[in-house]
Amino acid sequence: MSQPLVELRHVDRSFKQGRVMIPVLQDINLTVAPNEILCLVGESGCGKTTTGKIIVGLLSQSAGDVLYQGRPVGEFRGKERSAYRRALQIVHQDPFASLNSAHTIGQILSYPLKRHKMVHSRAELRRRIWELLTLVDLTPPGDVVNKFPHQLSGGQRQRVSIARALTVEPKLIVADEAVSMVDVSIRVSLLKMMHRLRDQLNLAIVFITHDLALAKYFAWEGRIGVMYLGRMVELGPTPDVIVNPAHPYTRALISAIPEADPELTRRKERMILRSEDIPSLTEIPAGCAFHPRCPFFVPGLCDSRVPPLADAEGFRHQVACLPLTQGDALREYGDAFREEQS
Amino acid sequence: MSENKVVLSVRDLSVHYLTQRGALKAVSHASFDLHKGETLALMGESGCGKSTLNLALMRLLPGNARVPNGAIVYTRRDGSTIDVLKMNQDRLRRFRWSECAMVFQAALNSLNPVLRVRDMFYDTARAHGETNHHKVRRRALELFRKVRLDPERVFNAYPHELSGGMRQRVLIALGLLLDPQIVILDEPTTAVDILTQRTIIDVLLSIKDELNFSIIFISHDLSVAAEMADTVGTMYAGEIVELGPVNDMFYRPRHAYTLGLLEAIPRLSAGAEELTSIPGSPPDLVEPPSGCKFHIRCPFATDICAKETPPMEVVGDGHSAACWHADQVYARALQFTGAES
């Protein structure tokens, strides 16, 4: 395998709230390869956005290592640091808030180009802006370049956001809920464009979403990571995770999602959780954080040790669930689990 | 489940907003019937008029809105009918909540942060003439049990002590306090997490079966409509362009826009799939396009679509659509749904 672009090793992150520290991320291990698509999914508060921000270097980790092309990011100085910062870009969720409403689209795109000396003359600047707008299908560019953000639709604004991220020729883009504020009818065209940009510009994309169906569509050729209360609970190739989910939490999510098919969605079997409430981050349950809600909870095991993300028998991807990963002693249990699943 | 009694009959309803550029035709000539115990879902893009239509049903429209034509005929429990648009203020006040309740989106903003949940229940009841706290409390606790909330705890809690999903369920219970015949839900599961959404859907389905009220709900999420609705209406540019039983709408759509929406959403169970988005963006409603308002974005459009407005035609049992090329849409829909299974 080629060297990963970004690697997180045992990354923790906590935020201080008053006098208490809130552990938002715990022991995240993750690699993003060049040109890869990785989706992070999970419910609000699970740490997916924080992970995204740590990947691009907008937040620092509280513990653990973040490596860029094999080197700890703290090492970079001067030109190297600037190249590292340029290589990783983020597209935010809300295209109404992330573009300065007082500046035209042309201005918005020109600042990073000038700041990072990506262009050397006015003619080149103009040519590059034209090129970027064409790249994100805002054509003809002449119609858009002098407009202000409020004159564009949500979808068009999100395209501008993506074009802005592309100004500095990044190697990786983190798209944080980048299409969740865009209408259903237009979403697909944005996702397709991101696929095309990935191929054309050799980008890696980390796509953060709470919508599993969307993640499935976008990352079918990539990987999905499922997060719960600050930990990665399942990570693997998208088709495996969606079709053959291992972790009870992932299975609960998949069984809970309504489908746009009336007969299917009414027939679908639902997994009943032991509790409906998500524990607060200040009181994360001991052991597996999901154990108070998990219908497959094994007393004495799940509530005593934190399950590491590991290979599980019968699955081609990694899962953080002790009964599934611990083999012999619990094989019987695991078999019953899988039987029930199929 | 749904008897044939119509509780709300909307006929040819239009709503215009007065703007500096002229009248913005937010809803044009909407007609539908809502039966007892029926769940009607309205789906469409943002700005298609679905929220305006629902506000109009409750007469909660902002000051710059006008209703140039239409009728909203409500049938009371005793069988007498009344036009909501012609009610005087006093009647209207009683109609709201005790006959027709509305549950808004964003549950945090709809609950008063300085009042305990119980006070909101008492206030609501008092405003409608029920001053006996014991009675209100009994009813509230019963409703809380039905929406799967811990009754005692929630009744005495402040909104900030509750999670988003719990607040949404408190609002549902509050909406049902006066035993209305109709409940209007505005994006009931938007901005909540997957497992919370599941709880809310399950709660709504079970409590509706028990209390037998009718639901109108707006959602841009087609999958929630697929699961909850008996009848689905597609709105585009202020018009209801297709209306029919949920299975017909999802498996046998006759309007190009409905099909477009169905082809644009990813399905979890479908494996690798090819999706198509609808090109362009919704039209300007101050100067709407001629003919079928969808023709500019429609892959089926021909000359007639730009010239003449398609009439709403019956295409099946309880299923009608306003599309010149309904047959072609139908043929392609069969291909699309057939290819899936």
CSV table of N, CA, C and O in Angstrom, one decimal, chain B residues 39-105:
chain,number,residue,atom,x,y,z
B,39,THR,N,-52.9,9.9,6.8
B,39,THR,CA,-51.7,10.6,6.9
B,39,THR,C,-51.4,11.1,5.5
B,39,THR,O,-51.2,10.3,4.6
B,40,LEU,N,-51.3,12.4,5.3
B,40,LEU,CA,-51.0,13.0,4.0
B,40,LEU,C,-49.6,13.6,4.1
B,40,LEU,O,-49.3,14.4,5.0
B,41,ALA,N,-48.7,13.2,3.2
B,41,ALA,CA,-47.4,13.8,3.2
B,41,ALA,C,-47.2,14.7,2.0
B,41,ALA,O,-47.6,14.4,0.9
B,42,LEU,N,-46.7,15.9,2.2
B,42,LEU,CA,-46.4,16.8,1.1
B,42,LEU,C,-44.9,16.9,0.9
B,42,LEU,O,-44.2,17.2,1.9
B,43,MET,N,-44.5,16.6,-0.3
B,43,MET,CA,-43.0,16.6,-0.5
B,43,MET,C,-42.7,17.5,-1.6
B,43,MET,O,-43.5,17.8,-2.5
B,44,GLY,N,-41.5,18.1,-1.6
B,44,GLY,CA,-41.0,19.0,-2.6
B,44,GLY,C,-39.8,19.7,-2.2
B,44,GLY,O,-39.4,19.6,-1.0
B,45,GLU,N,-39.2,20.4,-3.1
B,45,GLU,CA,-37.9,21.2,-2.7
B,45,GLU,C,-38.3,22.3,-1.8
B,45,GLU,O,-39.4,22.8,-1.7
B,46,SER,N,-37.2,22.9,-1.2
B,46,SER,CA,-37.5,24.1,-0.4
B,46,SER,C,-38.0,25.2,-1.3
B,46,SER,O,-37.5,25.4,-2.5
B,47,GLY,N,-39.0,26.0,-0.9
B,47,GLY,CA,-39.5,27.0,-1.7
B,47,GLY,C,-40.6,26.6,-2.6
B,47,GLY,O,-41.1,27.3,-3.5
B,48,CYS,N,-41.1,25.3,-2.5
B,48,CYS,CA,-42.2,24.8,-3.3
B,48,CYS,C,-43.5,25.2,-2.8
B,48,CYS,O,-44.5,25.0,-3.5
B,49,GLY,N,-43.6,25.8,-1.6
B,49,GLY,CA,-44.9,26.2,-1.1
B,49,GLY,C,-45.5,25.3,-0.1
B,49,GLY,O,-46.6,25.6,0.4
B,50,LYS,N,-44.8,24.3,0.3
B,50,LYS,CA,-45.5,23.3,1.2
B,50,LYS,C,-45.7,23.9,2.6
B,50,LYS,O,-46.7,23.7,3.2
B,51,SER,N,-44.7,24.7,3.1
B,51,SER,CA,-44.9,25.3,4.4
B,51,SER,C,-46.0,26.4,4.3
B,51,SER,O,-46.9,26.5,5.2
B,52,THR,N,-46.0,27.2,3.3
B,52,THR,CA,-47.0,28.2,3.1
B,52,THR,C,-48.4,27.6,3.1
B,52,THR,O,-49.4,28.1,3.7
B,53,LEU,N,-48.6,26.5,2.4
B,53,LEU,CA,-49.9,25.8,2.3
B,53,LEU,C,-50.3,25.4,3.7
B,53,LEU,O,-51.5,25.6,4.1
B,54,ASN,N,-49.4,24.9,4.5
B,54,ASN,CA,-49.8,24.5,5.8
B,54,ASN,C,-50.2,25.6,6.7
B,54,ASN,O,-51.1,25.6,7.6
B,55,LEU,N,-49.4,26.7,6.6
B,55,LEU,CA,-49.7,27.9,7.4
B,55,LEU,C,-51.1,28.4,7.0
B,55,LEU,O,-51.9,28.9,7.8
B,56,ALA,N,-51.4,28.4,5.7
B,56,ALA,CA,-52.7,28.8,5.2
B,56,ALA,C,-53.8,28.0,5.8
B,56,ALA,O,-54.9,28.6,6.2
B,57,LEU,N,-53.6,26.7,6.0
B,57,LEU,CA,-54.7,25.9,6.6
B,57,LEU,C,-55.0,26.3,8.0
B,57,LEU,O,-56.1,26.2,8.4
B,58,MET,N,-54.0,26.8,8.7
B,58,MET,CA,-54.2,27.3,10.1
B,58,MET,C,-54.5,28.8,10.1
B,58,MET,O,-54.7,29.3,11.2
B,59,ARG,N,-54.5,29.4,9.0
B,59,ARG,CA,-54.5,30.9,8.9
B,59,ARG,C,-53.5,31.6,9.8
B,59,ARG,O,-53.7,32.5,10.5
B,60,LEU,N,-52.3,31.1,9.6
B,60,LEU,CA,-51.2,31.7,10.4
B,60,LEU,C,-50.2,32.4,9.4
B,60,LEU,O,-49.1,32.6,9.7
B,61,LEU,N,-50.7,32.8,8.3
B,61,LEU,CA,-49.9,33.4,7.3
B,61,LEU,C,-49.4,34.8,7.7
B,61,LEU,O,-50.1,35.5,8.4
B,62,PRO,N,-48.2,35.2,7.3
B,62,PRO,CA,-47.7,36.5,7.7
B,62,PRO,C,-48.5,37.6,7.0
B,62,PRO,O,-49.3,37.4,6.1
B,63,GLY,N,-48.3,38.9,7.5
B,63,GLY,CA,-49.2,40.0,7.1
B,63,GLY,C,-49.2,40.3,5.6
B,63,GLY,O,-50.2,40.8,5.1
B,64,ASN,N,-48.1,40.0,4.9
B,64,ASN,CA,-48.1,40.3,3.5
B,64,ASN,C,-48.7,39.2,2.6
B,64,ASN,O,-48.5,39.3,1.4
B,65,ALA,N,-49.3,38.3,3.2
B,65,ALA,CA,-49.9,37.2,2.4
B,65,ALA,C,-51.4,37.5,2.1
B,65,ALA,O,-52.1,38.1,2.9
B,66,ARG,N,-51.8,37.1,0.9
B,66,ARG,CA,-53.2,37.3,0.5
B,66,ARG,C,-53.7,35.9,0.0
B,66,ARG,O,-52.9,35.2,-0.7
B,67,VAL,N,-54.9,35.7,0.2
B,67,VAL,CA,-55.5,34.4,-0.3
B,67,VAL,C,-56.6,34.9,-1.4
B,67,VAL,O,-57.7,35.2,-1.0
B,68,PRO,N,-56.2,35.0,-2.6
B,68,PRO,CA,-57.1,35.5,-3.7
B,68,PRO,C,-58.3,34.5,-3.9
B,68,PRO,O,-59.4,35.0,-4.3
B,69,ASN,N,-58.1,33.3,-3.8
B,69,ASN,CA,-59.2,32.4,-4.1
B,69,ASN,C,-59.0,31.0,-3.3
B,69,ASN,O,-57.9,30.7,-2.9
B,70,GLY,N,-60.1,30.3,-3.2
B,70,GLY,CA,-60.0,29.0,-2.6
B,70,GLY,C,-60.9,28.9,-1.4
B,70,GLY,O,-61.5,29.8,-0.9
B,71,ALA,N,-61.1,27.6,-0.9
B,71,ALA,CA,-61.9,27.3,0.2
B,71,ALA,C,-61.2,26.2,1.0
B,71,ALA,O,-60.5,25.3,0.4
B,72,ILE,N,-61.3,26.3,2.3
B,72,ILE,CA,-60.7,25.2,3.2
B,72,ILE,C,-61.9,24.8,4.1
B,72,ILE,O,-62.3,25.5,5.0
B,73,VAL,N,-62.5,23.7,3.7
B,73,VAL,CA,-63.8,23.3,4.4
B,73,VAL,C,-63.4,22.3,5.4
B,73,VAL,O,-62.9,21.2,5.1
B,74,TYR,N,-63.7,22.6,6.7
B,74,TYR,CA,-63.4,21.7,7.8
B,74,TYR,C,-64.7,21.1,8.3
B,74,TYR,O,-65.7,21.7,8.4
B,75,THR,N,-64.7,19.7,8.5
B,75,THR,CA,-65.9,19.1,9.0
B,75,THR,C,-65.7,18.8,10.5
B,75,THR,O,-64.7,18.1,10.9
B,76,ARG,N,-66.6,19.3,11.3
B,76,ARG,CA,-66.4,19.1,12.8
B,76,ARG,C,-66.9,17.7,13.1
B,76,ARG,O,-67.4,16.9,12.3
B,77,ARG,N,-66.7,17.3,14.4
B,77,ARG,CA,-67.0,15.9,14.8
B,77,ARG,C,-68.5,15.6,14.6
B,77,ARG,O,-68.9,14.5,14.3
B,78,ASP,N,-69.3,16.7,14.8
B,78,ASP,CA,-70.8,16.5,14.7
B,78,ASP,C,-71.2,16.5,13.3
B,78,ASP,O,-72.4,16.4,13.0
B,79,GLY,N,-70.3,16.7,12.3
B,79,GLY,CA,-70.7,16.6,10.9
B,79,GLY,C,-70.9,17.9,10.2
B,79,GLY,O,-71.0,18.0,9.0
B,80,SER,N,-71.0,19.0,11.0
B,80,SER,CA,-71.3,20.3,10.4
B,80,SER,C,-70.0,20.8,9.8
B,80,SER,O,-68.9,20.4,10.2
B,81,THR,N,-70.1,21.6,8.7
B,81,THR,CA,-68.9,22.0,8.0
B,81,THR,C,-68.7,23.6,8.2
B,81,THR,O,-69.7,24.3,8.3
B,82,ILE,N,-67.5,24.0,8.0
B,82,ILE,CA,-67.2,25.4,8.1
B,82,ILE,C,-66.0,25.8,7.3
B,82,ILE,O,-65.1,24.9,7.2
B,83,ASP,N,-66.0,26.9,6.6
B,83,ASP,CA,-64.9,27.3,5.8
B,83,ASP,C,-63.9,28.1,6.7
B,83,ASP,O,-64.2,29.1,7.3
B,84,VAL,N,-62.7,27.5,6.9
B,84,VAL,CA,-61.7,28.1,7.7
B,84,VAL,C,-61.4,29.6,7.3
B,84,VAL,O,-61.2,30.4,8.2
B,85,LEU,N,-61.4,29.8,6.1
B,85,LEU,CA,-61.1,31.2,5.6
B,85,LEU,C,-62.2,32.2,6.0
B,85,LEU,O,-61.9,33.4,6.0
B,86,LYS,N,-63.4,31.7,6.3
B,86,LYS,CA,-64.4,32.7,6.7
B,86,LYS,C,-64.7,32.8,8.2
B,86,LYS,O,-65.6,33.4,8.6
B,87,MET,N,-63.9,32.0,9.0
B,87,MET,CA,-64.1,32.1,10.4
B,87,MET,C,-63.8,33.4,11.0
B,87,MET,O,-62.8,34.1,10.6
B,88,ASN,N,-64.5,33.8,12.0
B,88,ASN,CA,-64.1,35.1,12.7
B,88,ASN,C,-63.0,34.7,13.8
B,88,ASN,O,-62.7,33.5,14.0
B,89,GLN,N,-62.4,35.8,14.3
B,89,GLN,CA,-61.3,35.6,15.2
B,89,GLN,C,-61.6,34.6,16.3
B,89,GLN,O,-60.7,33.7,16.7
B,90,ASP,N,-62.7,34.7,16.9
B,90,ASP,CA,-63.1,33.9,18.1
B,90,ASP,C,-63.2,32.4,17.7
B,90,ASP,O,-62.6,31.5,18.3
B,91,ARG,N,-63.9,32.1,16.6
B,91,ARG,CA,-64.0,30.8,16.1
B,91,ARG,C,-62.6,30.2,15.7
B,91,ARG,O,-62.3,29.0,16.0
B,92,LEU,N,-61.8,31.1,15.1
B,92,LEU,CA,-60.5,30.7,14.6
B,92,LEU,C,-59.6,30.2,15.8
B,92,LEU,O,-58.9,29.2,15.7
B,93,ARG,N,-59.7,31.0,16.9
B,93,ARG,CA,-58.9,30.7,18.1
B,93,ARG,C,-59.3,29.3,18.6
B,93,ARG,O,-58.4,28.6,19.1
B,94,ARG,N,-60.6,29.0,18.6
B,94,ARG,CA,-61.0,27.7,19.1
B,94,ARG,C,-60.6,26.6,18.1
B,94,ARG,O,-60.4,25.5,18.5
B,95,PHE,N,-60.7,26.9,16.8
B,95,PHE,CA,-60.3,26.0,15.8
B,95,PHE,C,-58.9,25.5,15.9
B,95,PHE,O,-58.5,24.3,15.9
B,96,ARG,N,-58.0,26.5,16.1
B,96,ARG,CA,-56.6,26.2,16.3
B,96,ARG,C,-56.4,25.4,17.6
B,96,ARG,O,-57.0,25.7,18.6
B,97,TRP,N,-55.6,24.4,17.5
B,97,TRP,CA,-55.2,23.5,18.6
B,97,TRP,C,-56.3,22.5,19.0
B,97,TRP,O,-56.1,21.4,19.1
B,98,SER,N,-57.6,23.0,19.2
B,98,SER,CA,-58.6,22.0,19.6
B,98,SER,C,-59.2,21.2,18.5
B,98,SER,O,-59.7,20.1,18.6
B,99,GLU,N,-59.1,21.8,17.3
B,99,GLU,CA,-59.6,21.1,16.1
B,99,GLU,C,-58.4,20.7,15.2
B,99,GLU,O,-58.4,19.6,14.6
B,100,CYS,N,-57.5,21.6,15.1
B,100,CYS,CA,-56.3,21.4,14.2
B,100,CYS,C,-55.1,21.9,14.9
B,100,CYS,O,-55.0,23.1,15.1
B,101,ALA,N,-54.1,21.1,15.2
B,101,ALA,CA,-53.0,21.5,15.9
B,101,ALA,C,-51.7,21.5,15.0
B,101,ALA,O,-51.7,20.7,14.0
B,102,MET,N,-50.8,22.3,15.3
B,102,MET,CA,-49.6,22.3,14.5
B,102,MET,C,-48.4,22.1,15.3
B,102,MET,O,-48.2,22.7,16.4
B,103,VAL,N,-47.5,21.2,14.9
B,103,VAL,CA,-46.3,20.9,15.6
B,103,VAL,C,-45.1,21.4,14.7
B,103,VAL,O,-44.9,20.9,13.6
B,104,PHE,N,-44.4,22.4,15.2
B,104,PHE,CA,-43.4,23.0,14.4
B,104,PHE,C,-42.1,22.3,14.4
B,104,PHE,O,-41.8,21.5,15.4
B,105,GLN,N,-41.2,22.6,13.5
B,105,GLN,CA,-39.9,22.0,13.4
B,105,GLN,C,-39.0,22.7,14.5
B,105,GLN,O,-39.5,23.7,15.1
